[in-house]
XYZ file of N, CA and C in Angstrom:
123
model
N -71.868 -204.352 114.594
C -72.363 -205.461 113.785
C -72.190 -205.112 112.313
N -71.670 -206.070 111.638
C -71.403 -205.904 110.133
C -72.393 -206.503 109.524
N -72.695 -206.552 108.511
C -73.287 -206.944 107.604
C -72.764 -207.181 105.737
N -72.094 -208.519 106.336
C -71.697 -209.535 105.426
C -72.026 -210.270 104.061
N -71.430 -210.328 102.897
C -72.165 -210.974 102.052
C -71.286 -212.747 102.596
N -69.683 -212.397 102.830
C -68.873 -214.209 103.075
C -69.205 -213.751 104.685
N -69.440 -214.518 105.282
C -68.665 -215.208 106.824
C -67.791 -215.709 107.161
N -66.951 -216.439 106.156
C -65.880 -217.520 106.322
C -64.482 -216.487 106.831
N -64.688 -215.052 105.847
C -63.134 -214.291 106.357
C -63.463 -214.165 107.425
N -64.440 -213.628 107.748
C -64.784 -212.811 109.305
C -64.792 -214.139 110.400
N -64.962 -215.507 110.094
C -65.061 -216.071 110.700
C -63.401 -216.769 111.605
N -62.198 -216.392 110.709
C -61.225 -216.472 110.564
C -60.274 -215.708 110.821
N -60.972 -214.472 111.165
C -60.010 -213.308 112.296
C -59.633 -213.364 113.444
N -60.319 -214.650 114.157
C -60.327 -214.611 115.656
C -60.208 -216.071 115.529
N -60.066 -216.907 116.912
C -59.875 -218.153 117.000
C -61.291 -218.262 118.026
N -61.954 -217.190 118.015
C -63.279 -217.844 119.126
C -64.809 -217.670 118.589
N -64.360 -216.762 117.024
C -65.164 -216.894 116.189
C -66.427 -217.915 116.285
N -67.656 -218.009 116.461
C -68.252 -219.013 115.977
C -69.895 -218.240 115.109
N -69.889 -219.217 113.890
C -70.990 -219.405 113.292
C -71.907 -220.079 113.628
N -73.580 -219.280 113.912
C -74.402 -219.558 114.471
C -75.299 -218.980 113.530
N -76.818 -219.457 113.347
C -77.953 -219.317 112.962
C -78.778 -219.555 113.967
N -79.482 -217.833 113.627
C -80.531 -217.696 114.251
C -81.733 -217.082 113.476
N -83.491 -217.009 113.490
C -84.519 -216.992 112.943
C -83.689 -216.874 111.388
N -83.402 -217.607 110.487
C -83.080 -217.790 109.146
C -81.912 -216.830 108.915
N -81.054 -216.041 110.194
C -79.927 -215.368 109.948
C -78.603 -216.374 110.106
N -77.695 -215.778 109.149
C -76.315 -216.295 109.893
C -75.727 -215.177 110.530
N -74.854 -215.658 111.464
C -74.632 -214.547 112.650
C -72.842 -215.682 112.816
N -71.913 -214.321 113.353
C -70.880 -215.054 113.522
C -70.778 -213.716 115.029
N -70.833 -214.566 115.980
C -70.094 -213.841 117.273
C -69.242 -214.810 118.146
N -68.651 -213.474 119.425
C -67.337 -214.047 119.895
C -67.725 -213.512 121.044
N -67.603 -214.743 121.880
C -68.022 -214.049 123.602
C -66.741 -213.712 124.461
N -65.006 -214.029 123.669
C -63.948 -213.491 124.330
C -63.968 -212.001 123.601
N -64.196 -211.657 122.357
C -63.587 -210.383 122.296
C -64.921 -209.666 121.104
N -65.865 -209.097 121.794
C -67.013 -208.687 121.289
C -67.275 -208.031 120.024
N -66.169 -207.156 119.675
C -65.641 -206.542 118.735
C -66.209 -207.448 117.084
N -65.888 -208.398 117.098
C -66.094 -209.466 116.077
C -67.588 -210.229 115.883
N -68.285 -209.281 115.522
C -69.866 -209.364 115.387
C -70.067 -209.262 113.491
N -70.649 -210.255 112.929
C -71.182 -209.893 111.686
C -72.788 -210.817 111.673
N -73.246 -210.385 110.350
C -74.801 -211.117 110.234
C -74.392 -211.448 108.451
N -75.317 -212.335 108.072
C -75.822 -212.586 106.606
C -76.893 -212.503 106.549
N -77.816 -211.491 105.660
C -78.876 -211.854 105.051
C -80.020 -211.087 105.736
């Protein structure tokens, strides 16, 4: 898990990428290739 100031690159490495918020986090994960985990904030 990274810890991000953008999401948008990280969100853009993968095509299964998705941006999600959870308790006031942004979170970008990928349930094909797990590897691709970041957070904001």
């Amino acid at each position: 898990m990274k810890v991000r100031n953008s999401l948008k690159s990280l969100k853009d490495r993968h095509r299964d990428c998705r941006v999600i918020r959870r308790r006031g986090r942004t979170y970008v994960i990928n349930k094909t290739n797990r590897r691709f985990k970041a957070r904001q904030g």
